[in-house]
Tab-separated table of C-alpha atoms in Angstrom:
chain	number	residue	atom	x	y	z
A	1	MET	CA	-138.744	-47.329	16.481
A	2	LYS	CA	-136.082	-44.850	17.684
A	3	ASN	CA	-134.961	-44.270	14.108
A	4	ASP	CA	-138.554	-43.646	13.012
A	5	SER	CA	-139.082	-41.187	15.857
A	6	PHE	CA	-135.849	-39.345	15.072
A	7	ARG	CA	-136.678	-39.212	11.381
A	8	LYS	CA	-140.102	-37.799	12.159
A	9	ARG	CA	-138.711	-35.101	14.468
A	10	LEU	CA	-136.012	-34.195	11.936
A	11	THR	CA	-138.553	-33.981	9.109
A	12	GLU	CA	-140.837	-31.763	11.170
A	13	LYS	CA	-137.964	-29.474	12.126
A	14	LEU	CA	-136.819	-29.126	8.515
A	15	TRP	CA	-140.380	-28.533	7.376
A	16	TYR	CA	-141.047	-25.759	9.883
A	17	THR	CA	-137.705	-24.184	8.990
A	18	PHE	CA	-138.161	-24.121	5.236
A	19	ARG	CA	-141.886	-24.343	4.513
A	20	ASP	CA	-142.467	-20.591	4.151
A	21	ARG	CA	-139.728	-20.387	1.527
A	22	PHE	CA	-141.845	-22.644	-0.694
A	23	TYR	CA	-145.218	-21.076	0.064
A	24	SER	CA	-146.299	-20.417	-3.531
A	25	GLU	CA	-145.050	-23.849	-4.615
A	26	ARG	CA	-147.087	-25.440	-1.815
A	27	VAL	CA	-150.217	-23.696	-3.030
A	28	GLU	CA	-149.642	-24.583	-6.688
A	29	ASP	CA	-148.815	-28.224	-5.960
A	30	MET	CA	-151.924	-29.115	-3.976
A	31	PRO	CA	-152.337	-32.879	-4.583
A	32	VAL	CA	-155.809	-33.337	-3.063
A	33	ILE	CA	-158.902	-31.132	-2.742
A	34	GLN	CA	-161.567	-32.586	-0.423
A	35	ASN	CA	-165.206	-32.025	0.509
A	36	ILE	CA	-166.333	-29.752	-2.313
A	37	ASN	CA	-170.115	-29.227	-1.995
A	38	PHE	CA	-170.177	-31.043	1.349
A	39	THR	CA	-173.088	-30.332	3.667
A	40	ALA	CA	-174.067	-31.965	6.948
A	41	THR	CA	-177.740	-31.086	6.524
A	42	ARG	CA	-178.698	-33.906	4.131
A	43	PRO	CA	-177.426	-37.294	2.943
A	44	GLN	CA	-174.993	-37.101	0.044
A	45	LYS	CA	-173.237	-39.449	-2.331
A	46	LYS	CA	-169.429	-39.297	-2.549
A	47	ALA	CA	-167.541	-38.761	-5.802
A	48	ILE	CA	-163.852	-38.481	-6.582
A	49	ILE	CA	-162.442	-36.876	-9.718
A	50	SER	CA	-159.025	-38.028	-10.912
A	51	TYR	CA	-157.828	-35.170	-13.121
A	52	LEU	CA	-156.203	-31.879	-11.986
A	53	THR	CA	-156.550	-29.833	-8.802
A	54	THR	CA	-155.402	-26.534	-10.330
A	55	SER	CA	-158.961	-25.328	-10.905
A	56	TYR	CA	-159.268	-24.655	-7.174
A	57	ILE	CA	-155.889	-23.014	-6.684
A	58	ALA	CA	-155.435	-20.220	-9.237
A	59	ASP	CA	-157.396	-17.002	-9.620
A	60	TRP	CA	-158.792	-17.558	-13.100
A	61	GLY	CA	-160.566	-14.208	-13.118
A	62	ASN	CA	-157.293	-12.271	-13.139
A	63	GLN	CA	-154.960	-14.163	-15.417
A	64	ASN	CA	-154.649	-15.746	-18.839
A	65	ILE	CA	-155.581	-19.392	-18.381
A	66	GLY	CA	-153.852	-20.675	-21.513
A	67	ARG	CA	-155.664	-24.015	-21.212
A	68	THR	CA	-159.266	-25.155	-21.340
A	69	GLN	CA	-159.095	-27.937	-18.732
A	70	PRO	CA	-159.331	-25.856	-15.534
A	71	LEU	CA	-162.670	-24.311	-16.459
A	72	GLU	CA	-163.981	-27.628	-17.791
A	73	ILE	CA	-163.123	-29.224	-14.439
A	74	LEU	CA	-165.127	-26.519	-12.671
A	75	SER	CA	-168.062	-27.435	-14.916
A	76	ILE	CA	-167.630	-31.138	-14.107
A	77	VAL	CA	-167.747	-30.290	-10.409
A	78	LYS	CA	-170.826	-28.095	-10.951
A	79	VAL	CA	-172.686	-30.940	-12.655
A	80	LEU	CA	-171.794	-33.420	-9.898
A	81	SER	CA	-172.698	-30.885	-7.213
A	82	ASP	CA	-176.122	-30.405	-8.770
A	83	LEU	CA	-176.537	-34.181	-8.556
A	84	ASN	CA	-175.901	-33.966	-4.780
A	85	TYR	CA	-172.394	-35.380	-4.687
A	86	THR	CA	-169.735	-34.262	-2.247
A	87	ILE	CA	-166.567	-34.261	-4.291
A	88	ASP	CA	-162.856	-34.881	-3.829
A	89	ILE	CA	-160.292	-34.131	-6.553
A	90	VAL	CA	-156.875	-35.765	-6.895
A	91	ASN	CA	-154.112	-35.339	-9.451
A	92	CYS	CA	-154.546	-38.138	-11.949
A	93	ASN	CA	-151.050	-39.661	-11.739
A	94	ASP	CA	-150.121	-38.794	-8.135
A	95	LEU	CA	-150.231	-42.128	-6.333
A	96	ASN	CA	-149.106	-40.445	-3.117
A	97	ALA	CA	-152.603	-38.965	-2.930
A	98	LEU	CA	-154.231	-42.367	-2.531
A	99	PRO	CA	-153.414	-42.872	1.195
A	100	ILE	CA	-155.027	-39.509	1.957
A	101	VAL	CA	-158.409	-40.731	0.676
A	102	ALA	CA	-157.920	-44.396	1.531
A	103	ALA	CA	-160.494	-44.447	4.340
A	104	LYS	CA	-163.309	-43.127	2.156
A	105	GLU	CA	-165.942	-45.102	0.299
A	106	TYR	CA	-166.952	-43.609	-3.019
A	107	ASP	CA	-170.170	-43.941	-5.001
A	108	LEU	CA	-168.651	-42.476	-8.169
A	109	ILE	CA	-165.117	-42.493	-9.590
A	110	PHE	CA	-164.658	-40.131	-12.521
A	111	GLY	CA	-161.569	-39.319	-14.568
A	112	PHE	CA	-158.456	-41.052	-15.838
A	113	GLY	CA	-154.814	-41.828	-15.097
A	114	GLU	CA	-153.152	-44.318	-12.785
A	115	VAL	CA	-154.976	-42.885	-9.770
A	116	PHE	CA	-158.328	-43.443	-11.486
A	117	TYR	CA	-157.372	-47.022	-12.329
A	118	GLN	CA	-156.230	-47.797	-8.779
A	119	LEU	CA	-159.369	-46.249	-7.306
A	120	THR	CA	-161.597	-48.400	-9.513
A	121	LEU	CA	-159.750	-51.510	-8.298
A	122	LYS	CA	-160.180	-50.461	-4.669
A	123	HIS	CA	-163.864	-49.572	-5.074
A	124	PRO	CA	-165.261	-52.239	-7.436
A	125	ASN	CA	-168.872	-51.472	-6.480
A	126	ALA	CA	-168.622	-47.777	-7.262
A	127	MET	CA	-169.923	-46.357	-10.510
A	128	SER	CA	-166.858	-45.670	-12.688
A	129	ILE	CA	-166.705	-43.281	-15.636
A	130	ILE	CA	-163.462	-43.091	-17.597
A	131	TYR	CA	-163.033	-39.699	-19.193
A	132	MET	CA	-161.028	-39.900	-22.416
A	133	THR	CA	-159.223	-36.651	-23.236
A	134	GLU	CA	-157.090	-38.578	-25.739
A	135	HIS	CA	-157.639	-41.218	-28.394
A	136	HIS	CA	-157.719	-44.862	-27.270
A	137	PRO	CA	-154.216	-45.746	-25.947
A	138	ASP	CA	-153.705	-48.629	-28.408
A	139	PHE	CA	-154.429	-46.327	-31.346
A	140	ALA	CA	-152.313	-43.475	-29.966
A	141	ASP	CA	-149.294	-45.683	-29.299
A	142	ARG	CA	-149.449	-47.381	-32.691
A	143	GLU	CA	-149.870	-44.183	-34.675
A	144	GLU	CA	-147.206	-42.218	-32.793
A	145	LYS	CA	-144.694	-45.014	-33.453
A	146	LYS	CA	-145.525	-44.802	-37.167
A	147	ARG	CA	-144.815	-41.080	-37.169
A	148	ILE	CA	-141.528	-41.506	-35.285
A	149	ALA	CA	-140.424	-44.204	-37.742
A	150	TYR	CA	-141.340	-41.991	-40.717
A	151	PHE	CA	-139.465	-39.058	-39.206
A	152	TYR	CA	-136.356	-41.234	-38.775
A	153	GLU	CA	-136.710	-42.537	-42.335
A	154	ARG	CA	-136.612	-38.982	-43.676
A	155	HIS	CA	-134.153	-37.284	-41.320
A	156	ARG	CA	-132.183	-40.043	-39.593
A	157	LYS	CA	-133.049	-38.513	-36.223
A	158	LYS	CA	-134.639	-40.357	-33.333
A	159	ALA	CA	-137.668	-38.714	-31.781
A	160	ARG	CA	-139.063	-40.068	-28.535
A	161	ILE	CA	-142.633	-40.969	-27.631
A	162	VAL	CA	-143.881	-37.992	-25.652
A	163	ARG	CA	-147.678	-37.950	-25.925
A	164	SER	CA	-148.896	-41.550	-25.761
A	165	GLY	CA	-149.108	-43.630	-22.594
A	166	ASN	CA	-148.796	-40.835	-20.047
A	167	PHE	CA	-152.369	-40.843	-18.800
A	168	TYR	CA	-153.977	-43.843	-20.500
A	169	LYS	CA	-152.533	-47.343	-20.706
A	170	SER	CA	-153.864	-50.397	-22.520
A	171	HIS	CA	-154.296	-52.466	-19.363
A	172	TYR	CA	-156.723	-49.905	-17.947
A	173	PHE	CA	-159.247	-51.405	-20.353
A	174	ASP	CA	-158.747	-54.945	-19.084
A	175	GLN	CA	-161.588	-54.149	-16.719
A	176	ARG	CA	-164.978	-52.732	-17.563
A	177	TYR	CA	-166.242	-49.339	-16.445
A	178	SER	CA	-169.787	-48.135	-15.996
A	179	ALA	CA	-169.424	-45.683	-18.868
A	180	VAL	CA	-166.972	-44.042	-21.264
A	181	ILE	CA	-167.023	-40.347	-22.092
A	182	THR	CA	-164.663	-39.496	-24.930
A	183	MET	CA	-163.500	-36.318	-26.622
A	184	SER	CA	-162.057	-38.442	-29.426
A	185	GLU	CA	-163.412	-41.143	-31.729
A	186	VAL	CA	-166.101	-43.495	-30.386
A	187	GLU	CA	-165.264	-46.439	-32.658
A	188	PRO	CA	-162.685	-48.151	-30.377
A	189	TYR	CA	-165.338	-48.628	-27.673
A	190	LEU	CA	-168.417	-49.595	-29.686
A	191	LYS	CA	-168.090	-53.348	-29.190
A	192	GLU	CA	-167.580	-53.145	-25.433
A	193	TYR	CA	-169.766	-50.277	-24.251
A	194	GLU	CA	-173.403	-49.300	-24.577
A	195	ASN	CA	-172.881	-46.431	-22.134
A	196	LEU	CA	-170.614	-44.598	-24.560
A	197	PHE	CA	-170.792	-40.825	-24.908
A	198	ALA	CA	-168.947	-38.212	-26.955
A	199	ILE	CA	-168.319	-34.656	-25.828
A	200	PHE	CA	-166.386	-31.782	-27.385
A	201	PRO	CA	-163.667	-29.922	-25.516
A	202	THR	CA	-164.033	-26.179	-25.266
A	203	GLY	CA	-161.828	-23.651	-27.001
A	204	MET	CA	-160.160	-20.417	-25.959
A	205	MET	CA	-161.609	-17.171	-27.263
A	206	ASN	CA	-159.842	-13.845	-27.647
A	207	THR	CA	-162.394	-11.456	-26.136
A	208	ASN	CA	-161.544	-8.790	-28.712
A	209	PHE	CA	-162.172	-11.037	-31.700
A	210	VAL	CA	-164.943	-10.054	-34.095
A	211	PHE	CA	-165.784	-12.327	-37.013
A	212	GLU	CA	-165.703	-10.414	-40.275
A	213	SER	CA	-164.956	-10.915	-43.954
A	214	LYS	CA	-161.363	-11.819	-44.726
A	215	GLU	CA	-159.183	-11.404	-47.815
A	216	HIS	CA	-159.072	-15.133	-48.529
A	217	ASP	CA	-157.375	-14.563	-51.896
A	218	THR	CA	-154.258	-13.898	-49.811
A	219	ALA	CA	-155.124	-15.703	-46.575
A	220	ARG	CA	-155.708	-19.048	-48.331
A	221	LYS	CA	-151.930	-19.297	-48.759
A	222	HIS	CA	-151.409	-19.009	-44.974
A	223	PHE	CA	-151.649	-21.972	-42.556
A	224	LEU	CA	-151.327	-21.838	-38.767
A	225	TRP	CA	-149.904	-24.746	-36.754
A	226	LEU	CA	-150.885	-24.128	-33.126
A	227	GLY	CA	-149.481	-26.722	-30.773
A	228	SER	CA	-147.383	-27.585	-27.752
A	229	TYR	CA	-144.853	-30.300	-26.930
A	230	GLY	CA	-144.792	-33.400	-29.122
A	231	ALA	CA	-144.413	-31.725	-32.509
A	232	VAL	CA	-143.731	-34.993	-34.372
A	233	HIS	CA	-146.860	-36.497	-32.841
A	234	LYS	CA	-148.735	-33.376	-33.955
A	235	GLY	CA	-147.353	-33.449	-37.491
A	236	LEU	CA	-145.313	-30.256	-37.557
A	237	ASP	CA	-142.352	-32.128	-39.043
A	238	LEU	CA	-144.544	-33.114	-41.986
A	239	LEU	CA	-145.605	-29.536	-42.617
A	240	LEU	CA	-142.030	-28.311	-42.393
A	241	ASP	CA	-140.900	-30.858	-44.982
A	242	VAL	CA	-143.554	-29.534	-47.371
A	243	PHE	CA	-143.134	-25.805	-46.743
A	244	GLU	CA	-139.322	-25.890	-46.767
A	245	ASN	CA	-139.439	-26.931	-50.396
A	246	ARG	CA	-141.989	-24.320	-51.450
A	247	GLU	CA	-142.325	-20.561	-51.640
A	248	ASP	CA	-145.995	-20.129	-52.557
A	249	ILE	CA	-147.587	-21.098	-49.225
A	250	ILE	CA	-146.769	-19.789	-45.740
A	251	LEU	CA	-146.621	-21.683	-42.463
A	252	HIS	CA	-147.138	-19.892	-39.151
A	253	ILE	CA	-145.914	-21.821	-36.096
A	254	ALA	CA	-147.083	-21.070	-32.565
A	255	GLY	CA	-146.387	-22.966	-29.340
A	256	LEU	CA	-143.330	-24.942	-30.479
A	257	SER	CA	-141.441	-26.213	-27.420
A	258	GLU	CA	-137.687	-25.708	-27.013
A	259	GLU	CA	-137.064	-29.457	-27.161
A	260	ASP	CA	-139.025	-29.817	-30.402
A	261	GLU	CA	-137.371	-26.757	-31.935
A	262	LYS	CA	-133.946	-28.318	-31.330
A	263	LEU	CA	-135.134	-31.558	-32.904
A	264	LEU	CA	-136.895	-30.113	-35.953
A	265	LYS	CA	-134.730	-27.025	-36.572
A	266	PRO	CA	-137.271	-25.115	-38.715
A	267	SER	CA	-135.655	-23.381	-41.673
A	268	LYS	CA	-135.352	-19.624	-41.444
A	269	LYS	CA	-137.301	-18.912	-44.611
A	270	ARG	CA	-139.731	-16.111	-45.423
A	271	ASN	CA	-142.575	-18.614	-45.714
A	272	ILE	CA	-141.895	-20.325	-42.338
A	273	ILE	CA	-142.645	-17.986	-39.443
A	274	ASN	CA	-142.065	-19.178	-35.886
A	275	HIS	CA	-144.041	-16.911	-33.560
A	276	GLY	CA	-142.973	-18.728	-30.387
A	277	TYR	CA	-145.576	-18.752	-27.620
A	278	LEU	CA	-148.718	-16.854	-28.644
A	279	ASN	CA	-151.061	-15.646	-25.930
A	280	ILE	CA	-154.570	-16.287	-27.279
A	281	GLN	CA	-155.720	-13.043	-25.648
A	282	SER	CA	-153.030	-10.987	-27.394
A	283	THR	CA	-153.224	-8.646	-30.369
A	284	ALA	CA	-150.418	-10.702	-31.938
A	285	PHE	CA	-152.672	-13.761	-32.013
A	286	LEU	CA	-155.458	-11.805	-33.719
A	287	GLU	CA	-152.958	-10.562	-36.288
A	288	VAL	CA	-151.958	-14.130	-37.140
A	289	VAL	CA	-155.615	-15.188	-37.334
A	290	ALA	CA	-156.307	-12.311	-39.733
A	291	LYS	CA	-153.544	-13.512	-42.062
A	292	CYS	CA	-154.618	-17.181	-42.199
A	293	SER	CA	-157.530	-19.047	-43.712
A	294	PHE	CA	-156.526	-22.385	-42.197
A	295	ILE	CA	-155.344	-24.031	-39.010
A	296	ALA	CA	-153.464	-27.218	-39.896
A	297	LEU	CA	-152.799	-30.036	-37.438
A	298	PRO	CA	-151.860	-33.306	-39.180
A	299	SER	CA	-151.591	-35.002	-35.780
A	300	CYS	CA	-151.570	-38.775	-35.538
A	301	SER	CA	-153.878	-38.926	-32.501
A	302	GLU	CA	-155.976	-36.343	-30.664
A	303	ALA	CA	-159.216	-35.773	-28.816
A	304	CYS	CA	-160.474	-32.948	-31.010
A	305	SER	CA	-157.460	-30.890	-29.940
A	306	THR	CA	-158.127	-27.574	-28.216
A	307	SER	CA	-155.764	-25.884	-30.655
A	308	ILE	CA	-158.286	-26.794	-33.354
A	309	THR	CA	-161.331	-25.771	-31.319
A	310	THR	CA	-159.576	-22.484	-30.526
A	311	GLY	CA	-158.749	-21.886	-34.182
A	312	MET	CA	-162.312	-22.660	-35.247
A	313	ILE	CA	-163.743	-20.240	-32.669
A	314	HIS	CA	-161.757	-17.578	-34.531
A	315	GLY	CA	-163.026	-18.681	-37.948
A	316	LEU	CA	-159.972	-20.676	-39.043
A	317	ILE	CA	-160.783	-23.690	-41.204
A	318	PRO	CA	-159.294	-26.897	-39.726
A	319	VAL	CA	-157.099	-29.174	-41.829
A	320	VAL	CA	-156.781	-32.434	-39.871
A	321	MET	CA	-156.185	-36.155	-40.232
A	322	GLU	CA	-159.108	-38.477	-40.793
A	323	ASP	CA	-159.822	-40.902	-37.894
A	324	SER	CA	-157.322	-39.189	-35.603
A	325	GLY	CA	-159.912	-37.678	-33.275
A	326	PHE	CA	-161.746	-35.097	-35.389
A	327	ASN	CA	-164.323	-37.116	-37.330
A	328	ARG	CA	-167.243	-35.528	-35.443
A	329	LEU	CA	-166.393	-32.208	-37.076
A	330	GLU	CA	-167.861	-33.740	-40.245
A	331	GLU	CA	-168.370	-31.051	-42.940
A	332	ASN	CA	-166.771	-28.398	-40.733
A	333	ALA	CA	-163.215	-29.551	-41.486
A	334	ILE	CA	-160.946	-30.578	-44.341
A	335	PHE	CA	-159.775	-34.141	-43.753
A	336	LEU	CA	-156.430	-35.563	-44.855
A	337	LYS	CA	-156.330	-39.278	-45.647
A	338	ASP	CA	-152.558	-39.865	-45.482
A	339	PHE	CA	-149.502	-38.346	-43.803
A	340	LYS	CA	-146.876	-39.034	-46.472
A	341	ILE	CA	-145.081	-35.934	-47.737
A	342	SER	CA	-145.956	-36.379	-51.412
A	343	TYR	CA	-149.661	-36.659	-50.567
A	344	LEU	CA	-149.608	-33.664	-48.208
A	345	ASP	CA	-147.789	-31.547	-50.780
A	346	LYS	CA	-150.514	-32.153	-53.371
A	347	GLU	CA	-153.368	-31.693	-50.898
A	348	LEU	CA	-152.037	-28.411	-49.556
A	349	THR	CA	-151.832	-27.123	-53.132
A	350	LYS	CA	-155.492	-28.023	-53.694
A	351	ILE	CA	-156.527	-26.472	-50.381
A	352	SER	CA	-154.610	-23.246	-51.051
A	353	GLU	CA	-156.463	-22.865	-54.363
A	354	ILE	CA	-160.019	-23.082	-53.008
A	355	PRO	CA	-161.955	-20.029	-54.279
A	356	ALA	CA	-161.998	-17.123	-51.853
A	357	ASP	CA	-165.810	-16.833	-51.855
A	358	ASP	CA	-166.116	-20.504	-50.902
A	359	LEU	CA	-163.634	-20.014	-48.085
A	360	GLN	CA	-165.594	-17.076	-46.676
A	361	ILE	CA	-168.727	-19.247	-46.484
A	362	PHE	CA	-166.715	-22.163	-45.060
A	363	SER	CA	-165.084	-19.955	-42.432
A	364	LYS	CA	-168.443	-18.565	-41.265
A	365	LYS	CA	-169.886	-22.076	-41.017
A	366	VAL	CA	-166.856	-23.215	-38.968
A	367	TYR	CA	-167.155	-20.180	-36.685
A	368	ASP	CA	-170.886	-20.716	-36.088
A	369	PHE	CA	-170.336	-24.412	-35.344
A	370	ALA	CA	-167.533	-23.646	-32.902
A	371	ARG	CA	-169.483	-20.929	-31.107
A	372	GLN	CA	-172.300	-23.418	-30.542
A	373	TYR	CA	-170.353	-26.501	-29.465
A	374	PHE	CA	-166.957	-25.382	-28.116
A	375	VAL	CA	-168.186	-23.131	-25.293
A	376	LEU	CA	-168.529	-23.877	-21.584
A	377	ASN	CA	-172.304	-23.543	-21.526
A	378	TYR	CA	-172.660	-26.328	-24.073
A	379	PHE	CA	-169.993	-28.454	-22.393
A	380	GLU	CA	-171.761	-28.233	-19.040
A	381	SER	CA	-175.231	-28.929	-20.415
A	382	LYS	CA	-173.941	-31.876	-22.460
A	383	LEU	CA	-172.161	-33.367	-19.456
A	384	LYS	CA	-175.301	-32.947	-17.340
A	385	GLN	CA	-177.294	-34.801	-19.977
A	386	ILE	CA	-174.707	-37.586	-20.071
A	387	MET	CA	-174.603	-37.953	-16.285
A	388	ASN	CA	-178.391	-38.109	-16.051
A	389	THR	CA	-178.438	-40.832	-18.701
A	390	VAL	CA	-175.727	-42.857	-16.913
A	391	LEU	CA	-177.471	-42.565	-13.566
A	392	GLU	CA	-180.814	-43.562	-15.068
A	393	THR	CA	-179.191	-46.570	-16.757
A	394	GLN	CA	-177.534	-47.611	-13.474
A	395	LYS	CA	-180.831	-47.318	-11.644
A	396	HIS	CA	-182.548	-49.732	-14.042
A	397	GLY	CA	-179.475	-51.861	-14.786
């Protein structure tokens, strides 16, 4: 007991001494947000969202967001608020947040991650909605391992698994949830779930972008890879292996992480241009968009990646893998059926030779589709529709 008391006093003294030195870090690292939409004037249901708390910390009106999730989370909260929930938000993998909300009883648990899983175990009578911002974990793990093995086969370098298993694990699906909302393919859940819903992520839009005719005779030779960490998972290594042995087509790379750049070591050739980080709101991004007809992402597993939705909002034609998370794009994308280099080499030749007039029509169709489905207004209305359907099903279940 004496040791506990001393430790507590020492901790408090250190905290009061140093806390102001970490003020901005304290704000940015808020693990729990509680009582959103709470009112004492009427009965309310309680919901908890296991996702990210950053939506309620930063000033999104005065900075470049760089991601779509924060604004989507605000829309999720808006929908639940309109349904008369008081809402808590916790970081999806921060188990230290669980004791803070341990005394509460929840009617709805929404989200993903280890925190979501633990909350559903603790509140078995609550309605639970798992929100899939990735492909099914079994698919993602299997396909990423294939890509890592193929990379080693070609380059004798070991890449590590960086995308799969961080937020979704196979054992999470050992239990049944009230509903599944997925941004990826629906097929892995069809046998288990009737309450299964698909939703598109939003995309980022450069506010100065204006869709107009493009010189596709030239632009059809230009492909943009827009990504982040996990370049082998996202197929950049495959593109590099094709473009490094060609001169007639040009690859633009944006968002390559330092770790991936050290691993892949892109050749310094005229037809391989590494732009580094590209701010979507920048003139530089619009210049790249103007040069390219296509945005290529031969990723092994996605949930209709926001790099693709962002490219499509700017009229870029997506070139993506079949069954990897983009199937709902249907005729608004070019689908690759294999990831082997010989196949990709031939397909990219065919794609780069599509007539310019056809590409102008294709690009406009892609842009119109994206402007309808990859915007916050649609996201929010779709989620509201889904939630109303789930609640109605629960009422009569």
